[in-house]
CSV table of C-alpha atoms in Angstrom, one decimal:
chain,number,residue,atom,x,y,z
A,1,UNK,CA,-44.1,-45.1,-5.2
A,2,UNK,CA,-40.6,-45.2,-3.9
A,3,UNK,CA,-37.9,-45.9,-6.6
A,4,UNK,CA,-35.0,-48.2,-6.3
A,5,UNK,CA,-31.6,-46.6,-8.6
A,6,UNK,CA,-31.9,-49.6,-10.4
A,7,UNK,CA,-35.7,-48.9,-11.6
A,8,UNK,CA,-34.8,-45.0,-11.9
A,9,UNK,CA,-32.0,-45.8,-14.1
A,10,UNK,CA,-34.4,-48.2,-16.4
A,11,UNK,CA,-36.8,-44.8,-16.9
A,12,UNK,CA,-34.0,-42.8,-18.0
A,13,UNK,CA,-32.8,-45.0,-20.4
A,14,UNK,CA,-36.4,-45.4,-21.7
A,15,UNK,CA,-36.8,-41.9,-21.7
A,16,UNK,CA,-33.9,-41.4,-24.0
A,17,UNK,CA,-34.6,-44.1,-26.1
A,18,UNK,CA,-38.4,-42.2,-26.7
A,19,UNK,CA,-36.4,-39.1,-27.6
A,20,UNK,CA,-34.2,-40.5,-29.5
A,21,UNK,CA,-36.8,-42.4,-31.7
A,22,UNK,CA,-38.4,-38.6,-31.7
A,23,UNK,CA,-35.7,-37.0,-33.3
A,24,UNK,CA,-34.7,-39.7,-35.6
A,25,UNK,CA,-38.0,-39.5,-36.9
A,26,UNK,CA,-38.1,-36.5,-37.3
A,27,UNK,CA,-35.0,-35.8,-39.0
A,28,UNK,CA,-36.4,-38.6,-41.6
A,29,UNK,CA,-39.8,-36.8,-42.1
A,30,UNK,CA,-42.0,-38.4,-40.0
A,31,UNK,CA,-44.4,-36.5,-38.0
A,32,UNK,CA,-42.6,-33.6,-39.8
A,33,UNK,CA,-45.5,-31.0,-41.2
A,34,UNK,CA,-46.1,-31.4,-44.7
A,35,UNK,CA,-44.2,-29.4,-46.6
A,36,UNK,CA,-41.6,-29.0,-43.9
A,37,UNK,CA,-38.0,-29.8,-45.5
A,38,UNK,CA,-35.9,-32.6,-43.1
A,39,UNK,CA,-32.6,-30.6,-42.5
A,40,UNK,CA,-30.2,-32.3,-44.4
A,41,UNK,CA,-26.8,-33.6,-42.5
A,42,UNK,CA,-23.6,-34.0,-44.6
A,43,UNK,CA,-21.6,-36.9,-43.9
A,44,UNK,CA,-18.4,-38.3,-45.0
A,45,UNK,CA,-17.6,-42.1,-45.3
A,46,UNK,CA,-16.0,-43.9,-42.5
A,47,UNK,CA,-12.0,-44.2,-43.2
A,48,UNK,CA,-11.1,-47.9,-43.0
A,49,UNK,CA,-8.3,-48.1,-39.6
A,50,UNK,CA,-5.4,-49.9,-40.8
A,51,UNK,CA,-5.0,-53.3,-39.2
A,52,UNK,CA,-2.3,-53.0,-36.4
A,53,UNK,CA,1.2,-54.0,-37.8
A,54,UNK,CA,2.1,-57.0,-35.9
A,55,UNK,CA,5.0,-56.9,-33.2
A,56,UNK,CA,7.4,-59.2,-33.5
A,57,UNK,CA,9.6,-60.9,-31.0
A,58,UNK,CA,13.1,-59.8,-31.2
A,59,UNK,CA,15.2,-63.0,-32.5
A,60,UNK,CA,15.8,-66.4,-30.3
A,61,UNK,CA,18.5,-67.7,-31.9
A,62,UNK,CA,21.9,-66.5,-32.3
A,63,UNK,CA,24.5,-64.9,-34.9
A,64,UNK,CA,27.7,-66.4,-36.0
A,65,UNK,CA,29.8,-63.6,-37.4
A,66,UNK,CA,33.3,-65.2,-39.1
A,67,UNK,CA,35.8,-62.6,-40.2
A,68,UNK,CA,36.8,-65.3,-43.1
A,69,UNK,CA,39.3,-67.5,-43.9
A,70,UNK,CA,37.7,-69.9,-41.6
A,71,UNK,CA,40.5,-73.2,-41.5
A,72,UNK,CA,39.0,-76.6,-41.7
A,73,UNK,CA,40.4,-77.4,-38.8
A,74,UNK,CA,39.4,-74.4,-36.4
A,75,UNK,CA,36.8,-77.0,-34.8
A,76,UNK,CA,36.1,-74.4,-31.6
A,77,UNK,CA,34.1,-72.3,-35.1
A,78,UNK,CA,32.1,-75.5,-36.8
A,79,UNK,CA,31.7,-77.0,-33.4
A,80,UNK,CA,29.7,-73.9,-31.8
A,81,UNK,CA,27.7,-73.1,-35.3
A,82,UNK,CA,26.5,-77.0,-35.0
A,83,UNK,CA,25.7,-77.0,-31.3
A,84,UNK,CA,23.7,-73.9,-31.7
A,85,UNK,CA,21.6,-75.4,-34.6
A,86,UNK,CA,21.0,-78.1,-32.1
A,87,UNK,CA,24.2,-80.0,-32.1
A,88,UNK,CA,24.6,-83.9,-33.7
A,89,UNK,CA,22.3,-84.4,-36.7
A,90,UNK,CA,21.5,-80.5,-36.6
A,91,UNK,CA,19.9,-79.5,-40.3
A,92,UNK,CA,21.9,-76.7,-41.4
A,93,UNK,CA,21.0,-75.1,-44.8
A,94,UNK,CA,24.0,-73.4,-46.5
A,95,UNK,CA,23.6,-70.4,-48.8
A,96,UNK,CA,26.3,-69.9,-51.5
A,97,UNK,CA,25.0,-67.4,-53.0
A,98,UNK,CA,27.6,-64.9,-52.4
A,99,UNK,CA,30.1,-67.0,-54.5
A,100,UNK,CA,30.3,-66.9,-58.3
A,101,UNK,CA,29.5,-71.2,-58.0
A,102,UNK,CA,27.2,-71.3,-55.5
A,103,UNK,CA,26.6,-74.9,-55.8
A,104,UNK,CA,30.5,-75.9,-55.0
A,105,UNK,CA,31.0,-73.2,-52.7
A,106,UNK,CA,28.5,-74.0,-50.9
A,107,UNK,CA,28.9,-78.1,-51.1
A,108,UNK,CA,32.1,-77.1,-49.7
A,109,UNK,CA,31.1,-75.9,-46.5
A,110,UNK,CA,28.3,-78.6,-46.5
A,111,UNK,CA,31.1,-81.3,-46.1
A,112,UNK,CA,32.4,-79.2,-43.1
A,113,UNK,CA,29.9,-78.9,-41.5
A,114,UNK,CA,29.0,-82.6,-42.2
A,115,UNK,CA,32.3,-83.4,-40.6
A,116,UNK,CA,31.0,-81.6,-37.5
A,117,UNK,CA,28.0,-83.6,-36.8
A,118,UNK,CA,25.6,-82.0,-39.4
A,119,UNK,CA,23.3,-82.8,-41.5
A,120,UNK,CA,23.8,-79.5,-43.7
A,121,UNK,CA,22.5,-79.1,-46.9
A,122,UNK,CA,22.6,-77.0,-50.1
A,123,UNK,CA,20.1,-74.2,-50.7
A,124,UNK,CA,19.6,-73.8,-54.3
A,125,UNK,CA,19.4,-69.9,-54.9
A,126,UNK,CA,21.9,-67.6,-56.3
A,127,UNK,CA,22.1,-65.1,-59.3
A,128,UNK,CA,25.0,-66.7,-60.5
A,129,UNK,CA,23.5,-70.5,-60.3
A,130,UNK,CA,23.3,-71.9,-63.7
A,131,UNK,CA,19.9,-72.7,-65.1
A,132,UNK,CA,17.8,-71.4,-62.6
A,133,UNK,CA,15.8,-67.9,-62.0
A,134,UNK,CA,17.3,-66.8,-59.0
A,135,UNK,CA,13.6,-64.8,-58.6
A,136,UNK,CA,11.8,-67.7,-58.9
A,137,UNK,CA,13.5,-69.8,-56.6
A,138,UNK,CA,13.4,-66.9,-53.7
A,139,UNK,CA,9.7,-67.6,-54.2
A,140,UNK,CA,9.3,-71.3,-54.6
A,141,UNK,CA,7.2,-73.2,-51.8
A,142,UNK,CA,10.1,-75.8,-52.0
A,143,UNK,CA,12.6,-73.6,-51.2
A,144,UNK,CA,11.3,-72.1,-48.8
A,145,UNK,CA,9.8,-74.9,-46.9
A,146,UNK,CA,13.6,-76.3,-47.1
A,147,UNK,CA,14.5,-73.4,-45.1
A,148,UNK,CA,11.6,-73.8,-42.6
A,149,UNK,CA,12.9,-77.3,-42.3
A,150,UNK,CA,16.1,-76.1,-41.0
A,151,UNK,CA,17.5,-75.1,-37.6
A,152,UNK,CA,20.7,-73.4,-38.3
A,153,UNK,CA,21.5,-70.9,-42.1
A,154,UNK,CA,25.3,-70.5,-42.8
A,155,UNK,CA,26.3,-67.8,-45.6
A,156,UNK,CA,29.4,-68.5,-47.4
A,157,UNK,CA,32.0,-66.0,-48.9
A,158,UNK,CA,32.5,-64.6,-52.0
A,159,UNK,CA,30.5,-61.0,-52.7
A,160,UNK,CA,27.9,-59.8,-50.3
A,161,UNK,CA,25.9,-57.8,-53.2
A,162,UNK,CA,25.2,-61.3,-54.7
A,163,UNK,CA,23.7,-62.5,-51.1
A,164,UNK,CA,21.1,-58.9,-50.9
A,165,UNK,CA,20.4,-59.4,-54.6
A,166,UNK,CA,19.1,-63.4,-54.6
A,167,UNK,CA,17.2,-62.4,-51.4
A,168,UNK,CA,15.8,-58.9,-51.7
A,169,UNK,CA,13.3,-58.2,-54.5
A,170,UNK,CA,13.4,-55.1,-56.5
A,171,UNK,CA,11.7,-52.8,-54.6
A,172,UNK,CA,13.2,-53.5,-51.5
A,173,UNK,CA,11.4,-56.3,-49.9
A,174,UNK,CA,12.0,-59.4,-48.5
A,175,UNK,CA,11.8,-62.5,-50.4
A,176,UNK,CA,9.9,-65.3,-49.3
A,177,UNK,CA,13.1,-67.3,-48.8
A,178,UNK,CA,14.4,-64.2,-47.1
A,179,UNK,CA,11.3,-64.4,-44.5
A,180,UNK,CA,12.1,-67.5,-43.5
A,181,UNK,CA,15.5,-67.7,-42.7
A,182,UNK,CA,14.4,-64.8,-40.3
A,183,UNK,CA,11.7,-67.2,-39.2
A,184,UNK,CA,14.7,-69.7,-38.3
A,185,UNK,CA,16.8,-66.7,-36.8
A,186,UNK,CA,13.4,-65.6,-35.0
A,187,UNK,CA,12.7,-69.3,-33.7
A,188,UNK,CA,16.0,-70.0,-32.1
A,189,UNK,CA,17.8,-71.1,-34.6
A,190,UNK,CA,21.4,-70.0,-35.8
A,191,UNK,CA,22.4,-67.8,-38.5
A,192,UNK,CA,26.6,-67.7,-39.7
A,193,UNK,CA,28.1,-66.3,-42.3
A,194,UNK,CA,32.1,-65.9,-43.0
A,195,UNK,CA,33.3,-62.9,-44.9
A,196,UNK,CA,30.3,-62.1,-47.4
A,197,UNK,CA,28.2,-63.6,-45.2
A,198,UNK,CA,29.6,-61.7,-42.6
A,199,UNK,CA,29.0,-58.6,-44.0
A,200,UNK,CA,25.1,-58.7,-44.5
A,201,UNK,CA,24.6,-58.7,-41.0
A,202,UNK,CA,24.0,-55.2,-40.6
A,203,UNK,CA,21.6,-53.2,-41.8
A,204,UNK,CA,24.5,-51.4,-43.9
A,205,UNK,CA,27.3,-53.3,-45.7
A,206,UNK,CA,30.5,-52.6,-48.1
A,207,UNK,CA,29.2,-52.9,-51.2
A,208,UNK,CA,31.6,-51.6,-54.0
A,209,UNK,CA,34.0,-50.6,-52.0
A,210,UNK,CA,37.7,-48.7,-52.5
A,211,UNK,CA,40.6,-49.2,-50.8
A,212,UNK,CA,40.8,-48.4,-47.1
A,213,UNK,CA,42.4,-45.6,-47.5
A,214,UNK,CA,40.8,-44.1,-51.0
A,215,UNK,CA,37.7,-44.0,-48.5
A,216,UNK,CA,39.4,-41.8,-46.1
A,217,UNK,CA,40.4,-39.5,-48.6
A,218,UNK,CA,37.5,-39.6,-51.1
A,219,UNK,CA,34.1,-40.1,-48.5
A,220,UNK,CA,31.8,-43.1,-49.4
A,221,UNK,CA,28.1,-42.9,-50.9
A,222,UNK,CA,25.2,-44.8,-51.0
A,223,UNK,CA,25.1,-46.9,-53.8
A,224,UNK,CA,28.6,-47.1,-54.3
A,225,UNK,CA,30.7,-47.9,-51.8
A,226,UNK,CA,27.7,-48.9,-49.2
A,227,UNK,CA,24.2,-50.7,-49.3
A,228,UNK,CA,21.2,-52.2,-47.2
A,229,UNK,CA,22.6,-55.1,-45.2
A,230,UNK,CA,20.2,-57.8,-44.1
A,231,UNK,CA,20.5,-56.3,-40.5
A,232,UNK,CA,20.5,-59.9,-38.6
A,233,UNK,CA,22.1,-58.0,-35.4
A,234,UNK,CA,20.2,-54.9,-35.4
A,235,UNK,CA,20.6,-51.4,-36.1
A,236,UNK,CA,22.7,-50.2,-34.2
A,237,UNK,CA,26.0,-52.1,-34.6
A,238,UNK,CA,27.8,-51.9,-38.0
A,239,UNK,CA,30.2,-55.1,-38.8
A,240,UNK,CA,33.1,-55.4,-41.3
A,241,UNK,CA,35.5,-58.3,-41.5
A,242,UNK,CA,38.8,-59.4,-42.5
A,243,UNK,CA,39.5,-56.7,-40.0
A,244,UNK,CA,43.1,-57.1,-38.5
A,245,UNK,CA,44.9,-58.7,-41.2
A,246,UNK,CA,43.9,-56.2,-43.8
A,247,UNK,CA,43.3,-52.7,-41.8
A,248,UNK,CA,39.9,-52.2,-42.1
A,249,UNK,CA,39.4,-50.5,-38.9
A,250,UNK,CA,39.5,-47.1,-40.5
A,251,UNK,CA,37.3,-48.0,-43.2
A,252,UNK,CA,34.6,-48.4,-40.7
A,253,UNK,CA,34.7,-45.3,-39.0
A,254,UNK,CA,33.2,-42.8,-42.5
A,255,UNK,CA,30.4,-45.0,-42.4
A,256,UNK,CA,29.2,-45.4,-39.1
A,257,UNK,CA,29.5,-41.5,-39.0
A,258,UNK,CA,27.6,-41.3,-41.9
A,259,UNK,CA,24.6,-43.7,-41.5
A,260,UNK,CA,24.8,-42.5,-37.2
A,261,UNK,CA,26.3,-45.9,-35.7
A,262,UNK,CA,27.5,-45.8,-32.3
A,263,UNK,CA,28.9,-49.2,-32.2
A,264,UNK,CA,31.1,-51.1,-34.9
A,265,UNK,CA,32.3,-54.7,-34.8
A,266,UNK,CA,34.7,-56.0,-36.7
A,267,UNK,CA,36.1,-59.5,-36.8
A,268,UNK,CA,39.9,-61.2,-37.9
A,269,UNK,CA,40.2,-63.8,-40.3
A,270,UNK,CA,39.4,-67.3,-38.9
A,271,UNK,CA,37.8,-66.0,-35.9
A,272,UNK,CA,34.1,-65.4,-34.8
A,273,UNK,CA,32.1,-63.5,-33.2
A,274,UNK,CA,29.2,-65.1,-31.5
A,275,UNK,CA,26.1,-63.1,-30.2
A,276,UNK,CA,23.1,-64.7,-28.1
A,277,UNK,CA,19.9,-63.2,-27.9
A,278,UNK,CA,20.6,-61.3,-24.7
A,279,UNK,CA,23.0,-59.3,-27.5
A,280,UNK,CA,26.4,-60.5,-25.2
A,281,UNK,CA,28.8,-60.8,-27.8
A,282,UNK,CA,31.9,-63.6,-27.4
A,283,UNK,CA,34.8,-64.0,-29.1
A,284,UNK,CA,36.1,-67.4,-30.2
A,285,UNK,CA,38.4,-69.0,-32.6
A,286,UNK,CA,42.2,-67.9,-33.8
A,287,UNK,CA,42.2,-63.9,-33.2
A,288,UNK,CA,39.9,-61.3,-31.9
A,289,UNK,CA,37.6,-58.1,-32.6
A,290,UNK,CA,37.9,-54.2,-32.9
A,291,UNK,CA,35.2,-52.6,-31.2
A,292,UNK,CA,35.1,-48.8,-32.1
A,293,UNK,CA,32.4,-46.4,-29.7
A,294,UNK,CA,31.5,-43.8,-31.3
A,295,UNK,CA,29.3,-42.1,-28.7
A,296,UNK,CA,31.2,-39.5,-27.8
A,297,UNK,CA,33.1,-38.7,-31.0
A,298,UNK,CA,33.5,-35.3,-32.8
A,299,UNK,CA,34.6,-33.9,-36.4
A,300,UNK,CA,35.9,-30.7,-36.7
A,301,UNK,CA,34.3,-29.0,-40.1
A,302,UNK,CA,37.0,-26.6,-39.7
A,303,UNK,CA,39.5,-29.1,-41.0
A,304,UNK,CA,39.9,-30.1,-44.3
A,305,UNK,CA,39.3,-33.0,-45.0
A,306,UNK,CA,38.2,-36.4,-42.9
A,307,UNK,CA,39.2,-36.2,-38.9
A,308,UNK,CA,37.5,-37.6,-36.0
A,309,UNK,CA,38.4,-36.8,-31.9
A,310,UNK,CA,37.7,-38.5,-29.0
A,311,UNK,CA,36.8,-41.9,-31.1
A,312,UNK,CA,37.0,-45.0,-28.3
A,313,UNK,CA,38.9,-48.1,-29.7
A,314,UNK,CA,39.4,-51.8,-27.6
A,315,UNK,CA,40.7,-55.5,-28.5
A,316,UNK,CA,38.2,-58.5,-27.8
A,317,UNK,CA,40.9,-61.0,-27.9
A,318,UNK,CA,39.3,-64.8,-28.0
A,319,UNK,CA,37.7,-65.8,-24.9
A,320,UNK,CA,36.2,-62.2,-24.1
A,321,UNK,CA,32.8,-61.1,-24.1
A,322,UNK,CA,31.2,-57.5,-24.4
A,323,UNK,CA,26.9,-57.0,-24.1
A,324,UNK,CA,25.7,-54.9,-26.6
A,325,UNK,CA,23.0,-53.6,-24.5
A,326,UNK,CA,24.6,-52.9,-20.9
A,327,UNK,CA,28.2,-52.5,-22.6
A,328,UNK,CA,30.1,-54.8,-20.1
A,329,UNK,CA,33.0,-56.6,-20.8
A,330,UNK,CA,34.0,-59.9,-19.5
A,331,UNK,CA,37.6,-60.8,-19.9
A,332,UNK,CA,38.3,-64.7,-20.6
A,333,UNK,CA,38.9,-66.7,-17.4
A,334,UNK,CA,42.5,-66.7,-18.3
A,335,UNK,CA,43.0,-63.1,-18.3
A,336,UNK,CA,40.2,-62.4,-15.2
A,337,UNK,CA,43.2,-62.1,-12.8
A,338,UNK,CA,45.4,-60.7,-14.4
A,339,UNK,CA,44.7,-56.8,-14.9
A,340,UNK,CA,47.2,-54.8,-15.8
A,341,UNK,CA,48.9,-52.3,-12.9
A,342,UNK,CA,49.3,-48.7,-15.2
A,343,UNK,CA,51.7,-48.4,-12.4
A,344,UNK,CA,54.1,-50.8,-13.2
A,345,UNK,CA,54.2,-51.2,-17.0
A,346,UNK,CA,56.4,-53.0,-18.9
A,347,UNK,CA,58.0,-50.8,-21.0
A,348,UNK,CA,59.2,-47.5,-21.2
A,349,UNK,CA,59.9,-47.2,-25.2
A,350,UNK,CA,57.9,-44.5,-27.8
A,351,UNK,CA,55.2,-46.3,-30.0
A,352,UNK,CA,55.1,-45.5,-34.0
A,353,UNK,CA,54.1,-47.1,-36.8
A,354,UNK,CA,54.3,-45.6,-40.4
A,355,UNK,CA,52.1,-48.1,-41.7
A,356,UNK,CA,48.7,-48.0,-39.2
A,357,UNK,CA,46.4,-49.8,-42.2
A,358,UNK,CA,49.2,-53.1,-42.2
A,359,UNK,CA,48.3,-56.7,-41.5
A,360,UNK,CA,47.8,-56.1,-37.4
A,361,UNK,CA,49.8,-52.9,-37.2
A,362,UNK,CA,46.8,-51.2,-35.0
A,363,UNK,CA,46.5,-54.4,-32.9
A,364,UNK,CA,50.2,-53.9,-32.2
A,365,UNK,CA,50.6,-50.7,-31.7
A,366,UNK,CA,47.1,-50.8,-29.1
A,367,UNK,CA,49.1,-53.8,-26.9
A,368,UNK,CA,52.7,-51.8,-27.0
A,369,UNK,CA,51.1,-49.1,-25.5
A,370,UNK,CA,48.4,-50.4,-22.9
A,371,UNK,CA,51.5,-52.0,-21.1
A,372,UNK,CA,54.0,-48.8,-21.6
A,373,UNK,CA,54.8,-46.0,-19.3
A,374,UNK,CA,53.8,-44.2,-22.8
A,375,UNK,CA,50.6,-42.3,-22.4
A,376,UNK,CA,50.1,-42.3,-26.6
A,377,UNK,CA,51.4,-43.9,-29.6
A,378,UNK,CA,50.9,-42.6,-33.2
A,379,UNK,CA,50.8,-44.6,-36.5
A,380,UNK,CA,50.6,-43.1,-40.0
A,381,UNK,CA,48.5,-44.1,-43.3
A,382,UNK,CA,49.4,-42.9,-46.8
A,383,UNK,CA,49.9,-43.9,-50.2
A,384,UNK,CA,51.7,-45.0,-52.9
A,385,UNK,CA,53.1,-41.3,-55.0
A,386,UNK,CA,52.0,-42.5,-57.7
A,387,UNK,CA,47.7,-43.0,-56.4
A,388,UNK,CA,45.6,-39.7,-56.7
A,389,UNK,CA,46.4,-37.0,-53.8
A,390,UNK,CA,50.0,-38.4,-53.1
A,391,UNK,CA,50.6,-35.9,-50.4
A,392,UNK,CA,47.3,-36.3,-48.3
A,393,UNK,CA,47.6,-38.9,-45.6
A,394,UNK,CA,46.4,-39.6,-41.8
A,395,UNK,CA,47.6,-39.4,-38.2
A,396,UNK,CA,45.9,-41.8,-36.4
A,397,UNK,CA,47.0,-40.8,-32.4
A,398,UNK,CA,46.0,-43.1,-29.8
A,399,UNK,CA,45.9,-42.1,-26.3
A,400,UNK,CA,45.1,-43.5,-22.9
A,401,UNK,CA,42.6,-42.2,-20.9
A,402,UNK,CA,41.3,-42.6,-16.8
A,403,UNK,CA,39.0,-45.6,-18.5
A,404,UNK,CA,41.4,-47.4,-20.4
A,405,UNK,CA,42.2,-50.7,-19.0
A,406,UNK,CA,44.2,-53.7,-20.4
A,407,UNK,CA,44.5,-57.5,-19.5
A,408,UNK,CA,47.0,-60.1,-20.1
A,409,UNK,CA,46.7,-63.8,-20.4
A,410,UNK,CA,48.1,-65.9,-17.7
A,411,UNK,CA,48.5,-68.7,-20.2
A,412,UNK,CA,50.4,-67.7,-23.7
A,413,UNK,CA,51.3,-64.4,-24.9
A,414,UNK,CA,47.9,-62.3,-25.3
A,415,UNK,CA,46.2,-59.5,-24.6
A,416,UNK,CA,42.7,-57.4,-24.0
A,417,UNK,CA,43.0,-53.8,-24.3
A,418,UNK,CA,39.6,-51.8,-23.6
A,419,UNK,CA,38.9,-47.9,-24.3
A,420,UNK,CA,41.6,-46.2,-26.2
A,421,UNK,CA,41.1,-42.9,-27.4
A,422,UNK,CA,41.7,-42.3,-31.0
A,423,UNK,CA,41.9,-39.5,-32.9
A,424,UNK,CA,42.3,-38.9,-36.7
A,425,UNK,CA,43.6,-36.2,-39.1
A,426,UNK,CA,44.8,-35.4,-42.6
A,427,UNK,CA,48.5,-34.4,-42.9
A,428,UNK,CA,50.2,-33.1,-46.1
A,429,UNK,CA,53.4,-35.5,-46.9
A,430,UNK,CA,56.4,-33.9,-48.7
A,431,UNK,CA,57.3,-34.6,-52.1
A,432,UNK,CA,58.9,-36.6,-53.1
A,433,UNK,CA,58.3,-38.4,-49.8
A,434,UNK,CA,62.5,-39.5,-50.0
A,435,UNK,CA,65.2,-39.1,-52.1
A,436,UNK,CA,68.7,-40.8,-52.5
A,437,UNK,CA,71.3,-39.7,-50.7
C-alpha cells in the first residue's frame, strides 16, 4: 500500500500518542509489576508570569511652562493656554495647591482665564485648604472625574512642595487625581503652570532651596535643596524659573550634574515656554529662555571646590523655537534674516560684570559679546563679607566658539545668541574686599 505524507504523518502521530500513553502509564503504576516502585519525579510549582506592564503612549497634549509673574494683560500667554485646551468655552481646571489659599489663588487665575474664553474652574485639593483632607480629596471619584472632565490643567504659584505633596501619596505614588491629570496631558490636552507650577515639570525640582550662590558654594542634596518633580516634560530636561530676573542660571547647573541632565530650561518672568508633543519648544510672551547643554561638560576634581568646563549656554528670545529631540533651533521670522556677520561686529569694547547672578546681568553680558570683536567676557559672583566663606566666590568666563551663532531682530532691539561656552571656577576674594582711601 503506497502511503501519501499526509497518511504517514497521521501513523506517527498515533504512534507517539501509543507511546506516550505507555509511559505515562507506566510511570503511574499501570502495567508496572507488582511490587515494582513508580520512579518518583520531583516537581516544582509553576511561577505565576507577571502580566506585561502596559506601554503607554508618550503624551498628546502640550506643556505650558510660565517663568511667573505672568501680567493680566500678557494675552499672547492666556490666549495660547486656552486655544490649546481647545480654545472658546475650553474647560480648564485650575490647581492652587501650591499657594497657602488655594481657593483664592486659584479663583484668581480662574477669572483670567475666564476673561480669555474659558470656562476654568477650581479644583478643590490642597494641604493648605481649610476643612478638607487633602488625602481624601486626591482620591475622591468627584474630583477626579472633575479632572477627566477637563481639557486643559493650569498650576498656580506659590510653593511647589505643596503641589508633589496634595498629589503624591506617601510612598511615592500617584494619586488618583494625579492619574488623571496625566490622563488629560496623555489625551491631548494642556498642562501650565507659572512659577510653582513651573517647577514640577521635571522629574526633579527646587525644593528647599538656598540662595543661588550658597548652592554653589555649599552642593545641594536630596531632600533638601531638591525633590521628585511631576516630570510632565520628561527626564531628560531639568526646568527652573524666574530665571533672568533673579540669576538662577547657575543654580541649575549642581543639579543637573548631579541627577545626570543634559539639557536645562529655564524660563523669565512673564514669559512661557511652550512644548508640543513632537518636544519643539517655543518661546512666547515678554522675555525669553536659558538653555544650558551639558553634553559635553567636565569638572575638574582637582579643584577645590565647584567648577565646570566646556558648559554650552544660548538665549531663546520670544519667537524662537529649539526641538528637544533633533536639537534645532528656529530663530523667529523677524530675526531669520538677519544673522550676525562675526566679521563685522559691532563693537570692539571688553565685557565684565562683577555681579553675573543680577537681574539679567548673564543675558547682557551673552548679547555684548555675540556682537563684539571680543572673543570672551567674564562676570563675577560673590557675597556679602559678612555670609559664611566671605572670600570664596566664582568666575564665570564665557567664550565664543566655531558654533556660536547670534541673531538680531529686524524689528526692535533684541537678540538670539546660541552656543556659548561657559566655564566656571572658585576664586579666593581679598579681605576686606575694599577699604577707604
Amino acid at each position: 500500500m503506497k502511503l501519501t505524507g499526509f497518511t504517514l504523518r497521521r501513523l506517527v502521530m498515533l504512534w507517539l500518542l501509543v507511546v506516550g500513553g505507555a509511559g505515562v502509564c507506566a510511570a503511574q503504576g499501570g502495567g508496572a509489576t507488582p511490587g515494582a516502585k513508580a520512579p518518583v519525579k520531583s516537581s516544582k510549582p509553576a511561577k505565576a508570569v507577571p502580566p506585561p506592564k502596559p506601554v503607554l503612549a508618550p503624551p498628546a497634549g502640550s506643556l505650558v511652562i510660565i517663568g511667573g509673574g505672568l501680567r493680566a494683560d500678557n494675552a499672547e500667554v492666556w490666549q495660547r493656554i486656552v486655544q490649546l485646551a481647545g480654545g472658546k468655552g475650553a474647560r480648564i481646571g485650575v490647581f492652587g495647591s501650591a499657594s497657602i489659599n488655594p481657593e483664592k489663588s486659584a479663583q484668581n487665575t480662574v477669572n483670567k482665564l475666564n476673561q480669555y474664553g474659558a470656562q476654568a474652574f477650581f479644583i478643590p485639593l490642597g494641604v493648605t485648604l481649610p476643612n478638607s483632607d487633602y488625602r481624601k480629596a486626591a482620591e475622591d471619584p468627584e474630583v477626579v472625574a472633575a479632572i477627566h472632565s477637563a481639557t486643559g490643567i493650569y498650576f498656580t504659584g506659590g510653593d511647589q512642595a505643596r503641589i508633589t505633596k496634595a498629589l503624591v501619596r506617601p510612598d511615592g505614588k500617584h494619586t488618583a487625581a494625579l492619574d488623571a491629570v496625566w490622563d488629560v496631558y496623555r489625551d491631548g490636552g494642556v498642562v501650565a503652570g507659572s512659577s510653582a507650577g513651573a517647577a514640577i515639570m521635571s522629574t526633579t525640582m527646587f525644593y528647599d532651596a538656598k540662595p543661588t550662590l550658597d548652592m554653589l558654594k555649599q552642593g545641594v542634596n536630596d531632600g533638601h535643596e531638591i525633590a521628585a518633580g511631576l516630570g510632565f516634560i520628561g527626564d531628560d530636561v531639568f526646568v527652573d524659573q524666574h530665571l533672568l530676573v533673579r540669576g538662577r542660571f547657575a543654580r541649575m547647573i549642581p543639579v543637573m550634574l548631579k541627577k545626570g541632565y543634559q539639557i536645562g530650561l529655564g524660563i523669565d518672568e512673564n514669559s512661557a515656554m511652550v512644548v508640543n508633543a513632537k518636544r519643539d519648544v517655543e518661546i512666547i510672551g515678554y522675555s525669553g529662555a536659558l538653555l544650558l547643554d551639558l553634553s559635553a561638560a567636565i569638572t575638574d576634581r582637582g579643584v577645590k571646590g565647584f567648577n565646570i568646563s566646556n558648559a554650552t549656554i544660548s538665549y531663546l528670545d520670544r519667537g524662537d523655537k529649539f526641538n528637544l529631540v533633533t536639537r534645532e533651533f528656529t530663530p523667529s521670522p523677524d530675526k531669520a534674516d538677519n544673522k550676525l556677520d562675526p566679521n563685522q561686529p559691532d563693537t570692539r569694547e571688553p565685557v565684565y560684570t562683577n555681579d553675573i547672578l543680577g537681574n539679567n546681568a548673564v543675558l547682557d553680558l551673552m548679547v555684548n559679546l555675540i556682537d563684539n570683536a571680543q572673543q570672551e567676557a567674564i562676570g563675577i559672583a560673590f557675597g556679602n563679607p559678612r555670609d559664611a566663606y566671605p572670600d570664596l566666590g566664582f568666575e564665570f568666563r564665557f567664550s565664543k566658539t566655531i558654533n556660536s551663532v547670534g541673531y538680531s531682530s529686524t524689528e526692535v532691539e533684541a537678540y538670539s545668541v546660541l552656543k556659548l561656552r561657559m566655564d566656571i571656577r572658585p576664586i579666593q576674594l581679598q579681605q576686606p574686599l575694599y577699604r577707604y582711601r
